[in-house]
PDB file of C-alpha atoms in Angstrom:
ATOM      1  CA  UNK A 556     -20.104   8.302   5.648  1.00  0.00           C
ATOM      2  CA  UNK A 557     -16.384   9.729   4.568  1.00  0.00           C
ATOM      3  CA  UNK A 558     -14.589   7.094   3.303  1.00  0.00           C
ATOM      4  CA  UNK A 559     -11.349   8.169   5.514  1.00  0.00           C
ATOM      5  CA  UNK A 560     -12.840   7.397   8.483  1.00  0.00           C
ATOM      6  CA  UNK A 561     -12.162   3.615   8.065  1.00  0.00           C
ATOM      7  CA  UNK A 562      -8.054   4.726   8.349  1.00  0.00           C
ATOM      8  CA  UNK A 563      -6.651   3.973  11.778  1.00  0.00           C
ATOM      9  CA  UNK A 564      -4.467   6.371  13.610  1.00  0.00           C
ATOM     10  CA  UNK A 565      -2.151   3.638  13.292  1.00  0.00           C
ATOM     11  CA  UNK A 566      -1.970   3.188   9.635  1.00  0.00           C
ATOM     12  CA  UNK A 567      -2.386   7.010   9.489  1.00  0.00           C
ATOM     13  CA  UNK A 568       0.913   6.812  11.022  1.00  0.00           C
ATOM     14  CA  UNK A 569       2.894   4.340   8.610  1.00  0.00           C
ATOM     15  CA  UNK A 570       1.433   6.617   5.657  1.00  0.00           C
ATOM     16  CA  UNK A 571       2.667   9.322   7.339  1.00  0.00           C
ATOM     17  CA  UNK A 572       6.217   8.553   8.118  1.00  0.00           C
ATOM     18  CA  UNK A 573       6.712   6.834   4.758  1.00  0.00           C
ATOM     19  CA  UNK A 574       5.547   9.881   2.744  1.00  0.00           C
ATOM     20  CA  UNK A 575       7.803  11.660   5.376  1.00  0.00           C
ATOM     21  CA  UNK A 576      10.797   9.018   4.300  1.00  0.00           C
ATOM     22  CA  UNK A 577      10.318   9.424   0.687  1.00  0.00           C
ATOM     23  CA  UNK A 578      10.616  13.175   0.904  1.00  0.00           C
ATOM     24  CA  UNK A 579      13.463  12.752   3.352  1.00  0.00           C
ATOM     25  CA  UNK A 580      15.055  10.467   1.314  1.00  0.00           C
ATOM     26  CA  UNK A 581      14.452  12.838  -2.193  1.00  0.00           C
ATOM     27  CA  UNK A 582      16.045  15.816  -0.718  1.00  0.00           C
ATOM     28  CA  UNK A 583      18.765  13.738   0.283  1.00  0.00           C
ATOM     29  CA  UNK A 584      19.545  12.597  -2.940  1.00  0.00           C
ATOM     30  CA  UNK A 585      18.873  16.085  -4.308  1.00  0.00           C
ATOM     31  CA  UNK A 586      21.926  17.206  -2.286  1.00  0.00           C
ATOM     32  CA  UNK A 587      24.523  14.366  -3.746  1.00  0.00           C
ATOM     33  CA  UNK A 588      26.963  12.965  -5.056  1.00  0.00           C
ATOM     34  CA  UNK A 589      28.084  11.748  -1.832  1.00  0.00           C
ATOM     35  CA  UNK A 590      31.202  10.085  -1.281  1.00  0.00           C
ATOM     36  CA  UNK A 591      31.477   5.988  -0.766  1.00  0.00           C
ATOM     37  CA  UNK A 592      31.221   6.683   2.707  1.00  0.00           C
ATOM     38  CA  UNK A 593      28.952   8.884   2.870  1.00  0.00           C
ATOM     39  CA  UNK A 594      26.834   7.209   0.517  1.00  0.00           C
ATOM     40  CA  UNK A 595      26.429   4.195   3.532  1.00  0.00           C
ATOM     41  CA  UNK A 596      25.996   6.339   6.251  1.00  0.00           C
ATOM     42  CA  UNK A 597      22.671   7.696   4.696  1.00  0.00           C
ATOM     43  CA  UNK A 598      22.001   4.252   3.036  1.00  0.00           C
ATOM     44  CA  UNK A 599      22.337   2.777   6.815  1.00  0.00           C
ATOM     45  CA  UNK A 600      19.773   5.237   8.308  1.00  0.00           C
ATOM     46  CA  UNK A 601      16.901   5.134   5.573  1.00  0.00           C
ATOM     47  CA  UNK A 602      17.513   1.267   6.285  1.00  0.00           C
ATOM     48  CA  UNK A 603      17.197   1.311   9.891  1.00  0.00           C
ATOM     49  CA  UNK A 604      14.469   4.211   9.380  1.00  0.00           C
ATOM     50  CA  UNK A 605      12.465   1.398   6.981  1.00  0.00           C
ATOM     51  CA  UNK A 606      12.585  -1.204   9.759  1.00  0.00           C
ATOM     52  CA  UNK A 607      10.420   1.432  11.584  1.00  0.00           C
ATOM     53  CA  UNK A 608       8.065   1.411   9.423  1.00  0.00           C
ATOM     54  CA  UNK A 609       8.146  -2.294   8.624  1.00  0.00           C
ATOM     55  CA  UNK A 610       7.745  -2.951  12.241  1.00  0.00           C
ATOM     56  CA  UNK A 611       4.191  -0.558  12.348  1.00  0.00           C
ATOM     57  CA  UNK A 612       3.248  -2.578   9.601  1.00  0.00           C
ATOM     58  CA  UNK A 613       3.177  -5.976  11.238  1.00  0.00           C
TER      59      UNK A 613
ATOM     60  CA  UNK B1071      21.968  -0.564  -3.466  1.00  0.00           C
ATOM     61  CA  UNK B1072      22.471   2.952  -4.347  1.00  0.00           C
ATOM     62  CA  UNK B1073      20.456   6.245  -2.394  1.00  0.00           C
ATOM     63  CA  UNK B1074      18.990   6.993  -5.802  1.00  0.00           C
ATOM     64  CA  UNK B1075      17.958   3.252  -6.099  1.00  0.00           C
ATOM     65  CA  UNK B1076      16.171   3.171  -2.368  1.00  0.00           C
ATOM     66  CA  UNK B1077      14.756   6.977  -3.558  1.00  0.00           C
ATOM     67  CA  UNK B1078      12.483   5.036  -6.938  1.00  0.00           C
ATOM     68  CA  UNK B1079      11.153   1.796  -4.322  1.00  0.00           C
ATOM     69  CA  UNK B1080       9.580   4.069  -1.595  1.00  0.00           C
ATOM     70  CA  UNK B1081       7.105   5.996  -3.590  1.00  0.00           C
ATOM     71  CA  UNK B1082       4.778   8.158  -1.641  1.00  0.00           C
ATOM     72  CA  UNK B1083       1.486   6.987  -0.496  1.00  0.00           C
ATOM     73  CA  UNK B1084      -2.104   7.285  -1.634  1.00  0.00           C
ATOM     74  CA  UNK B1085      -3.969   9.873   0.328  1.00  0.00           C
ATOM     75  CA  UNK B1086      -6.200   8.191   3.183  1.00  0.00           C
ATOM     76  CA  UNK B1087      -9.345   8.714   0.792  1.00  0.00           C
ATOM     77  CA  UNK B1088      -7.682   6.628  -1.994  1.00  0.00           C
ATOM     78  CA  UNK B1089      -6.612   3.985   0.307  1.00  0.00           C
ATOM     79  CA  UNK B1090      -9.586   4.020   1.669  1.00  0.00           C
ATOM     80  CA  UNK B1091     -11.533   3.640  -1.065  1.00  0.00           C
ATOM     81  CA  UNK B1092      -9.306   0.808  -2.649  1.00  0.00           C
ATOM     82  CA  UNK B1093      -9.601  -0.687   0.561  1.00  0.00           C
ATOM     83  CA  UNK B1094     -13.363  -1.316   0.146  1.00  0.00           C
ATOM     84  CA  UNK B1095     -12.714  -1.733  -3.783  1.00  0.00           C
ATOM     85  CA  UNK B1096     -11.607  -4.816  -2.971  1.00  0.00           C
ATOM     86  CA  UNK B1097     -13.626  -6.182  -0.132  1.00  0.00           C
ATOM     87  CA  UNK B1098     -17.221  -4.747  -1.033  1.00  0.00           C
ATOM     88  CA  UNK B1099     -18.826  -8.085  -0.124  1.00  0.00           C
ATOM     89  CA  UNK B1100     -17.380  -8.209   3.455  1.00  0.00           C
ATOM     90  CA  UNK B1101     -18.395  -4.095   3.964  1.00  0.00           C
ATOM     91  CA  UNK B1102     -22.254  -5.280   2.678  1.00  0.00           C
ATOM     92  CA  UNK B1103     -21.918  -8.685   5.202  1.00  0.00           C
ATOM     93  CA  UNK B1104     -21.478  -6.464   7.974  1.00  0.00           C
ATOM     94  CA  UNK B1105     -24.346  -4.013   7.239  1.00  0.00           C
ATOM     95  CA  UNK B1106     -26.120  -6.971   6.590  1.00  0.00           C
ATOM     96  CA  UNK B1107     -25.204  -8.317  10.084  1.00  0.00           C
ATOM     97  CA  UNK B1108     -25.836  -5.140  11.704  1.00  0.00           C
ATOM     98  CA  UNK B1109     -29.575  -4.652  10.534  1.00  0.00           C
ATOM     99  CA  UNK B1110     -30.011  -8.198  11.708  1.00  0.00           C
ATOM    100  CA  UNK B1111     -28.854  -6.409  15.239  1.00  0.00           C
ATOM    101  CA  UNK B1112     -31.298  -3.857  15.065  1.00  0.00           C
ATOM    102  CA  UNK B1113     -29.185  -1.031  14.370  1.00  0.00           C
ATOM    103  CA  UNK B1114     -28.345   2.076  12.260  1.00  0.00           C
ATOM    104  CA  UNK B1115     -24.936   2.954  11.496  1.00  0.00           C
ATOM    105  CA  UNK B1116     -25.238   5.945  14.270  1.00  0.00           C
ATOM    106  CA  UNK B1117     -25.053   2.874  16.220  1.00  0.00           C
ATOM    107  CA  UNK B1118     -29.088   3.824  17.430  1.00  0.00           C
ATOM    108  CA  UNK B1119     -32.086   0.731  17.402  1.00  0.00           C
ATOM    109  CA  UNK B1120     -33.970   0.970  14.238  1.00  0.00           C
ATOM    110  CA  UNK B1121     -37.296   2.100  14.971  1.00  0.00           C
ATOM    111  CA  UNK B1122     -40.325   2.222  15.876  1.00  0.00           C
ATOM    112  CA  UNK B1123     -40.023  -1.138  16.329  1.00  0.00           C
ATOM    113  CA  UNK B1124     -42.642  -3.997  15.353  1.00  0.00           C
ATOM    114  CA  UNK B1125     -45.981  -3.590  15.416  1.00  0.00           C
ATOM    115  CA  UNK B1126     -47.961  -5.723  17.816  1.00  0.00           C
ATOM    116  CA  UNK B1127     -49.206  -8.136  14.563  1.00  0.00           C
ATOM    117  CA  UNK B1128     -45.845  -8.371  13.232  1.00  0.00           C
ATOM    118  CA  UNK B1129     -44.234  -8.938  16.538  1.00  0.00           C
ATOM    119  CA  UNK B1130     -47.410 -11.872  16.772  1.00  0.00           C
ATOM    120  CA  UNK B1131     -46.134 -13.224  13.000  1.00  0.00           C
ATOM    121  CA  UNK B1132     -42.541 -12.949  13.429  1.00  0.00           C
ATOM    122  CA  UNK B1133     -42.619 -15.201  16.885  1.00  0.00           C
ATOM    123  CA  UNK B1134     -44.919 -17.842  15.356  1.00  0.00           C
ATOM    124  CA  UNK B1135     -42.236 -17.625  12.191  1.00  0.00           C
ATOM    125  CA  UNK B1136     -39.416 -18.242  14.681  1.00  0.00           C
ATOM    126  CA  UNK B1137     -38.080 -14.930  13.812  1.00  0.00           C
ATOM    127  CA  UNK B1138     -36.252 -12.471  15.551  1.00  0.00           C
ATOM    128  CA  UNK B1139     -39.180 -10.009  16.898  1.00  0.00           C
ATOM    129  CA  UNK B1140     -37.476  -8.478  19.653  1.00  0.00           C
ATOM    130  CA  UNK B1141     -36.066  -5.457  17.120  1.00  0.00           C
ATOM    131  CA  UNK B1142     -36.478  -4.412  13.709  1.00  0.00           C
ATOM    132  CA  UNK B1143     -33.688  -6.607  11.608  1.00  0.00           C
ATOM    133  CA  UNK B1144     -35.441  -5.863   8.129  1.00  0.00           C
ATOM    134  CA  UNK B1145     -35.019  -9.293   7.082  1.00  0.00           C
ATOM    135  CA  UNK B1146     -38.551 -11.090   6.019  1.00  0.00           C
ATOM    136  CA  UNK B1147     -37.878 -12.816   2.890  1.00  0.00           C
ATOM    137  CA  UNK B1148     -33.819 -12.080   2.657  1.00  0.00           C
ATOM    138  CA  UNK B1149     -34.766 -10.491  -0.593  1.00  0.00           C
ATOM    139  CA  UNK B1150     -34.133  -6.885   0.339  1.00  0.00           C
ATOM    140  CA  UNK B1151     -30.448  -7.444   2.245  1.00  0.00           C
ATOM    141  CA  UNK B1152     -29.338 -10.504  -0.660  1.00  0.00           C
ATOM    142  CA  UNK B1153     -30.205  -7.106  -2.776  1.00  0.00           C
ATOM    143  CA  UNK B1154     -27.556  -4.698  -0.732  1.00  0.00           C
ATOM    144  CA  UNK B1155     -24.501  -3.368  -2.583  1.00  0.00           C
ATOM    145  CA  UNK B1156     -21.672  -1.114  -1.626  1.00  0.00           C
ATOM    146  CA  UNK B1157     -21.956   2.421  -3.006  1.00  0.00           C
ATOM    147  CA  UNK B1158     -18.182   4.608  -3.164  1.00  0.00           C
ATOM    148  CA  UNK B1159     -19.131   8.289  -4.226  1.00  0.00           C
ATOM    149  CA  UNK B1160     -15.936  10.745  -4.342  1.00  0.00           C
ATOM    150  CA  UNK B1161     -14.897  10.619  -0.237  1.00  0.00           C
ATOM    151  CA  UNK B1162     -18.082   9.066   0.818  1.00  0.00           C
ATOM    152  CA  UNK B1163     -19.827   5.609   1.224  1.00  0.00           C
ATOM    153  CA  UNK B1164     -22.665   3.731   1.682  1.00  0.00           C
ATOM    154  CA  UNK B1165     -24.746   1.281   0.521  1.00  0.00           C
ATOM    155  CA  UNK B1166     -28.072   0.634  -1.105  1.00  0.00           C
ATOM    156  CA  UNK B1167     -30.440  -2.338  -2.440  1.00  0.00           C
ATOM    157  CA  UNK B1168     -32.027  -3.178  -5.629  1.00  0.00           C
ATOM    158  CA  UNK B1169     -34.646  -4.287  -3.640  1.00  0.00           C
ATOM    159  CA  UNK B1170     -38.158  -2.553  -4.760  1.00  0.00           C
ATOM    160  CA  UNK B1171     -38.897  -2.085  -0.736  1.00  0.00           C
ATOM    161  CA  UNK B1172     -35.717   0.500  -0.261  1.00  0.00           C
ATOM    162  CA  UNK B1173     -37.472   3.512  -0.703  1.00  0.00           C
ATOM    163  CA  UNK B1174     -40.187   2.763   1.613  1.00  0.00           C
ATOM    164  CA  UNK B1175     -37.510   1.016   4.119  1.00  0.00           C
ATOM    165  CA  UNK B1176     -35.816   3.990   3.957  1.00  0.00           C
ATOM    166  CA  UNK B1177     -38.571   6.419   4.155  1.00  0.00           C
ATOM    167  CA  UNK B1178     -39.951   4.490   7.374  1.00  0.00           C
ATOM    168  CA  UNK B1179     -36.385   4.191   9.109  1.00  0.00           C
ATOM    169  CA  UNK B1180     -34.056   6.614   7.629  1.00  0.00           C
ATOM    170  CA  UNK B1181     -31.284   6.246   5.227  1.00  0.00           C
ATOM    171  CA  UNK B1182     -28.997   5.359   7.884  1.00  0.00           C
ATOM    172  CA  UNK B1183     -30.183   1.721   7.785  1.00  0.00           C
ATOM    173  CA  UNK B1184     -27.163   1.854   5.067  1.00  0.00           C
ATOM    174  CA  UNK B1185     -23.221   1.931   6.360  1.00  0.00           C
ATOM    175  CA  UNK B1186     -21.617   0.877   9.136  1.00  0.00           C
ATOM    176  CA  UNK B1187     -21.444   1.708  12.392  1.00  0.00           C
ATOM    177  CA  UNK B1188     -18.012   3.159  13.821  1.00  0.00           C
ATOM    178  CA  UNK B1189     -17.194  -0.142  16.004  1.00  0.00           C
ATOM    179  CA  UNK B1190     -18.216  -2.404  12.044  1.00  0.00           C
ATOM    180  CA  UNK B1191     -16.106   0.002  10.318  1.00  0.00           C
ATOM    181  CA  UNK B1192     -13.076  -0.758  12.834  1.00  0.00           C
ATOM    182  CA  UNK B1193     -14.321  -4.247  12.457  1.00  0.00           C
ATOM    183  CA  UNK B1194     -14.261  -4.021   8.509  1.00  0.00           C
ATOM    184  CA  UNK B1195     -10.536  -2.839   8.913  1.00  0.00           C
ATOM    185  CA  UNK B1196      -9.229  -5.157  11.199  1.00  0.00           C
ATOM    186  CA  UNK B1197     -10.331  -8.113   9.143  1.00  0.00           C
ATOM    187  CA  UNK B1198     -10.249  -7.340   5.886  1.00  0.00           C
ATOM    188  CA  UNK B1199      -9.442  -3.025   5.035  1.00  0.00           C
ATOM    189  CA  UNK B1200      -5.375  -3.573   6.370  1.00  0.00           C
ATOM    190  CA  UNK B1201      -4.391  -6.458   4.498  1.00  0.00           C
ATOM    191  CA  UNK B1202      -5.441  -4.899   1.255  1.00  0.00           C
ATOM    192  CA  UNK B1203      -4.000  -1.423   2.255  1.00  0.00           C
ATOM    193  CA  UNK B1204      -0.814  -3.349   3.903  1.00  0.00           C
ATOM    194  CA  UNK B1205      -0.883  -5.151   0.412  1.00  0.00           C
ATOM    195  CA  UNK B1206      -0.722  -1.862  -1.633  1.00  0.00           C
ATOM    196  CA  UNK B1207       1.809   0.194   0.592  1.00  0.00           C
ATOM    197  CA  UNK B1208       3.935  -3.222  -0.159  1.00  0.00           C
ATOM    198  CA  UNK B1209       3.085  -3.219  -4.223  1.00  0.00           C
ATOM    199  CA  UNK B1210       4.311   0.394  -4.125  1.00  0.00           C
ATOM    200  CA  UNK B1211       6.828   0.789  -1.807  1.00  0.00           C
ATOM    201  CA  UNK B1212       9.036  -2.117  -1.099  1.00  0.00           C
ATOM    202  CA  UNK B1213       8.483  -1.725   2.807  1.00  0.00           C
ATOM    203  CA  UNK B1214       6.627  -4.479   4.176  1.00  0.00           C
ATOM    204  CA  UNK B1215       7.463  -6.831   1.609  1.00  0.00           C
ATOM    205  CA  UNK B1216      10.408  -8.418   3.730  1.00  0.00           C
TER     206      UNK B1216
END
């Protein structure tokens, strides 16, 4: 009996996009500095893209 | 906070095995309760009866015992299932009993009196598998914790 079988699709899913966030979120930084404003922008959208995923988690 | 900050809380995840396997790492009691509860049902984790069912004698015993006679639950004494234990091996699972009547248990109805059945794994996640995985994701990322 594989072990990975007891994974739901759903929590498949929040793996998935939060793997898929902390790549997102190393090339990002990769690519800086940024400037102040800049700097918020992306800080804004990993924010709003972690209430996603907080929100599958519930 | 700064990007670089938000980049060292969300780690990546465990692969599905790992999680997986920590998920039963840390409930192996509940996984064994409901293999326990499913032989009591009659079944094998294919979700098939476990046959060939009672004998006419045995079916005779286990009604004047006030047992269940109407399938195969491979409980006489409770020694064999209080025995049970979960087994992890690399991406697999299972479980087994200390029990001296496993091997001829198994021998008369298959191996596949051990694991769970697709609707007790779903079962097995729902009540106890999430929270620890939830848990986890939350101990190594810092999503979920708010």
């Amino acid at each position: 009996m594989t072990i990975d079988s007891l994974i739901s699709p759903e929590v498949k899913e929040v793996i998935k996009q939060i793997n898929q966030l902390h790549l997102e979120l190393t090339e990002v930084v990769g690519k800086g500095p940024y400037s102040q404003q800049e700097e918020l922008d992306w800080l804004h959208y990993f924010n709003e893209r972690e209430k996603d995923i907080k929100a599958l988690l519930k | 906070m700064t990007l670089s900050e938000l980049r060292t809380s969300i780690l990546s995840i465990p692969s599905d095995d790992e999680l997986a396997a920590y998920a039963l790492e840390q409930n192996p009691d509940e996984a064994t309760k409901l293999n326990i509860q499913q032989q009591r049902q009659g079944k094998l984790k294919t979700g098939a009866d476990i046959v060939p069912k009672y004998r006419p004698l045995t079916y005779f015993i286990k009604n004047q015992e006030g047992k269940e006679n109407r399938w195969v639950t491979l409980f006489d004494t409770g020694s064999f299932q209080s025995k049970m234990y979960l087994v992890i091996k690399g991406a697999t699972f299972t479980m087994n009993s200390d029990d001296f009547k496993t091997s001829k248990l198994i021998a008369k109805y298959t191996a596949d009196i051990f694991g769970l059945t697709d609707e007790n794994k779903a079962t097995f996640m729902r009540l106890y598998g999430r929270r620890s995985i939830v848990r986890l994701i939350s101990s190594i990322t810092k999503i979920g914790t708010v």
